[in-house]
Amino acid sequence: MLGLALSGGGARGIAHLGVLAALDELQLPIGHLAGVSSGAIAGAFYASGVPPREILRLFQEVSLAQLTRISLSRYGLLRIDGVGKLMEQHLGPDCTFEQLRLPLTLVATDIAEGTSVHFSTGPLIPPLLASSAVPVLYRPVVYQGRHLVDGGLLNNLPVEALLGKPGLQVVGVHCNPPHREARITTLRGLIERTLNLAVGANTVVSKQQCRFLIEPPELGTYRMTQYKRAPELFDIGYRYTMSKAPELEALLHDT
């Protein structure tokens, strides 16, 4: 079975849904999911049994303004209360990891300790919000005595959550491919490029630990905030994965 590590990447994480839709169509079995940030959100919905195209529809129907609200906290500008409500609406307010259709591991960052923290048991919503809380932009999520932020800060491709599990072929799904010809013309572009390079650097070893890597190069031309281009991003993930069908099928037969 496949073990999928789903990276963060803002809007580009929508490509994860296309990847999952392709794997479903190819009838390739998934045994475990691990995710950070947007990969955590995609993984949680999928692991709960929501089809990828339905997840895409849900997020197309809401705006960023509906998902966040101004906080004026010293820790961040926004709170992700709306994200939590959307999750609770479709996953249930008391949803736990144990209730999911597939095993799932979510990774967040303990901002005080400077360490990655794994969650795979107990309540689902708090770790899910924590894994998606981009530092400075969002307030940290306080859970189990920790101040937690986006897992991608230290570990944007959480393959170690899958390594050593019997019967799993580890596949990394990375939606932040390097864009070698990026043009930086604005301050926002500079900040986004800096974050992308910094986060990308912590995936080098993780990529080497994968049996197979799904990393659609087209995603490198999209910004992390281009949520309105969701159908395109979904299609990129879907088409790229379908193009790798022979290698993925061979991977499952490689014992």
XYZ file of C-alpha atoms in Angstrom:
255
model
C 0.000 0.000 0.000
C 1.024 3.606 -0.470
C 1.970 5.886 2.392
C 1.503 9.500 1.312
C 3.356 12.455 2.803
C 1.471 15.615 1.811
C 3.411 18.881 1.931
C 2.197 22.355 2.728
C 2.106 25.064 0.092
C -0.876 27.366 0.478
C -3.097 27.346 -2.593
C -0.735 24.973 -4.343
C -1.809 22.358 -1.815
C -5.049 22.073 -3.798
C -2.988 19.937 -6.180
C -3.030 17.256 -3.456
C -6.727 16.786 -4.171
C -5.975 16.117 -7.825
C -3.302 13.606 -6.821
C -5.742 11.813 -4.533
C -8.443 11.798 -7.202
C -6.014 10.191 -9.661
C -4.936 7.545 -7.157
C -8.597 6.727 -6.525
C -9.227 6.422 -10.255
C -6.200 4.171 -10.646
C -7.455 2.125 -7.690
C -4.089 2.343 -5.953
C -4.566 1.596 -2.240
C -3.482 4.109 0.393
C -2.524 2.739 3.790
C -1.509 5.879 5.707
C -1.476 9.656 5.237
C 0.797 12.238 6.838
C 0.369 15.950 6.262
C 1.319 19.481 7.167
C -0.533 22.742 6.535
C -2.605 22.522 3.332
C -1.531 18.890 3.060
C -2.945 18.304 6.542
C -6.307 19.758 5.499
C -6.470 17.722 2.291
C -5.384 14.595 4.153
C -7.900 15.023 6.977
C -10.868 15.452 4.673
C -9.796 12.542 2.486
C -9.077 10.270 5.443
C -12.575 11.003 6.740
C -14.076 9.698 3.505
C -14.850 12.931 1.615
C -14.058 12.467 -2.135
C -11.348 14.791 -3.508
C -13.638 16.602 -5.945
C -16.125 17.223 -3.151
C -13.335 18.714 -1.014
C -12.467 21.003 -3.931
C -16.099 22.113 -4.193
C -16.276 22.888 -0.463
C -13.278 25.192 -0.600
C -14.450 26.884 -3.796
C -17.670 27.843 -2.022
C -15.958 29.746 0.791
C -13.679 32.764 0.748
C -10.539 33.451 2.767
C -12.489 36.172 4.601
C -15.040 33.580 5.718
C -12.323 31.250 6.960
C -10.397 33.820 9.007
C -11.074 36.823 11.200
C -8.994 39.711 12.490
C -7.461 39.013 15.868
C -5.190 41.971 16.714
C -3.263 39.569 18.898
C 0.391 40.158 19.582
C 0.993 36.662 18.191
C -0.702 37.078 14.802
C -3.078 39.119 12.702
C -5.716 36.464 12.046
C -7.509 33.639 13.783
C -8.565 30.562 11.846
C -11.865 30.101 13.644
C -13.706 29.815 10.323
C -11.471 26.974 9.225
C -12.313 25.154 12.438
C -16.037 25.672 11.904
C -15.799 24.369 8.335
C -13.960 21.298 9.590
C -16.479 20.716 12.363
C -19.377 21.079 9.939
C -18.111 18.338 7.648
C -16.017 16.162 9.969
C -18.051 16.579 13.164
C -17.207 18.716 16.239
C -15.953 15.728 18.193
C -14.163 13.950 15.364
C -11.131 11.921 16.419
C -8.259 10.331 14.554
C -9.627 6.944 15.535
C -12.877 7.616 13.650
C -11.162 8.289 10.330
C -11.393 5.853 7.440
C -7.602 5.873 7.023
C -4.720 6.298 9.499
C -3.563 9.912 9.553
C -0.614 11.697 11.146
C -0.587 15.501 11.367
C 2.582 17.457 12.057
C 2.749 20.858 13.761
C 5.601 22.963 15.123
C 6.009 23.741 18.818
C 7.100 27.354 18.386
C 8.538 27.590 21.918
C 10.605 24.391 21.807
C 11.431 24.655 18.114
C 10.460 21.030 17.505
C 8.080 19.089 15.275
C 5.146 17.419 17.038
C 3.193 14.466 15.617
C -0.495 13.812 16.280
C -2.274 10.598 15.322
C -4.675 9.911 18.198
C -7.369 11.815 20.062
C -9.262 14.931 18.884
C -8.639 15.830 15.252
C -9.595 19.504 14.932
C -7.001 21.165 17.265
C -3.947 19.474 15.649
C -5.405 20.145 12.203
C -5.732 23.862 12.913
C -2.293 23.931 14.517
C -0.652 22.294 11.525
C -2.156 25.004 9.294
C -1.436 28.092 11.428
C 1.148 30.021 9.389
C 3.388 31.922 11.863
C 2.848 35.701 12.201
C -0.195 35.568 9.914
C -2.194 33.308 12.265
C -2.252 33.025 16.033
C -0.624 29.890 17.456
C -3.019 27.158 18.531
C -2.682 26.323 22.223
C -3.142 22.583 22.663
C -1.831 20.095 25.221
C 0.164 22.856 26.887
C 1.996 23.748 23.688
C 1.895 26.791 21.390
C 1.628 25.205 17.948
C 2.037 26.633 14.457
C 2.370 25.401 10.872
C 4.212 22.079 10.694
C 5.874 23.079 7.443
C 8.040 25.585 9.279
C 10.444 22.792 10.261
C 9.200 19.816 8.275
C 7.287 20.437 5.064
C 7.336 16.827 3.827
C 6.636 14.586 6.867
C 7.870 11.252 5.530
C 9.339 10.147 8.875
C 5.786 9.602 10.115
C 5.520 6.804 7.529
C 8.971 5.244 7.592
C 9.260 1.793 9.084
C 5.564 1.003 8.879
C 5.129 -2.541 7.488
C 3.798 -2.840 3.958
C 3.996 0.872 3.104
C 5.698 2.309 0.040
C 6.419 5.929 0.970
C 5.406 8.480 -1.659
C 6.117 12.170 -1.151
C 3.622 14.604 -2.651
C 5.431 17.925 -2.780
C 3.592 20.971 -4.134
C 6.470 23.473 -3.836
C 8.788 22.632 -6.747
C 11.690 25.052 -7.255
C 10.980 27.764 -9.810
C 14.355 28.630 -11.285
C 13.158 31.663 -13.256
C 11.050 33.431 -10.648
C 10.757 37.198 -11.192
C 10.664 39.203 -7.966
C 9.080 42.616 -8.604
C 7.183 43.393 -5.393
C 7.708 43.185 -1.638
C 4.976 40.558 -1.425
C 6.754 38.566 -4.097
C 10.026 38.825 -2.192
C 8.435 37.637 1.069
C 6.681 34.756 -0.666
C 9.856 33.712 -2.471
C 11.863 33.861 0.765
C 9.354 31.656 2.580
C 9.221 29.213 -0.306
C 13.002 28.816 -0.419
C 13.319 28.500 3.358
C 10.592 25.883 3.631
C 11.855 24.061 0.547
C 15.268 23.663 2.132
C 13.880 21.481 4.924
C 12.529 18.922 2.439
C 15.842 17.878 0.890
C 16.447 14.888 3.175
C 12.753 13.966 3.206
C 12.672 13.696 -0.577
C 15.621 11.315 -0.481
C 13.716 9.043 1.907
C 10.764 8.606 -0.470
C 10.415 5.578 -2.685
C 8.683 7.860 -5.181
C 8.161 11.622 -5.423
C 5.158 13.366 -6.974
C 6.214 16.968 -7.618
C 4.407 18.575 -10.590
C 6.813 21.188 -11.996
C 3.946 23.370 -13.242
C 3.088 24.269 -9.656
C 6.256 26.347 -9.410
C 4.649 29.096 -11.524
C 1.728 29.572 -9.097
C 1.730 31.776 -6.015
C 0.796 30.410 -2.605
C -2.209 32.760 -2.450
C -3.861 31.971 -5.798
C -6.876 30.146 -4.370
C -9.099 31.384 -7.189
C -7.145 29.139 -9.554
C -8.172 26.060 -7.595
C -9.516 24.094 -10.610
C -6.221 24.571 -12.458
C -4.198 23.473 -9.444
C -6.414 20.420 -8.945
C -6.006 19.514 -12.619
C -2.214 19.816 -12.465
C -2.046 17.326 -9.600
C -4.472 14.979 -11.339
C -2.779 15.012 -14.751
C 0.730 14.652 -13.365
C -0.234 11.686 -11.201
C -2.033 9.968 -14.069
C 1.111 10.395 -16.164
C 3.057 8.503 -13.484
C 0.578 5.621 -13.298
C 2.996 2.946 -14.603
C 5.675 3.847 -12.034
C 3.178 3.957 -9.176
C 1.655 0.625 -10.125
C 5.122 -0.913 -10.379
C 5.955 0.474 -6.936
C 3.121 -1.523 -5.389
C 4.422 -4.699 -6.975
C 7.987 -4.031 -5.806
C 8.407 -6.090 -2.685
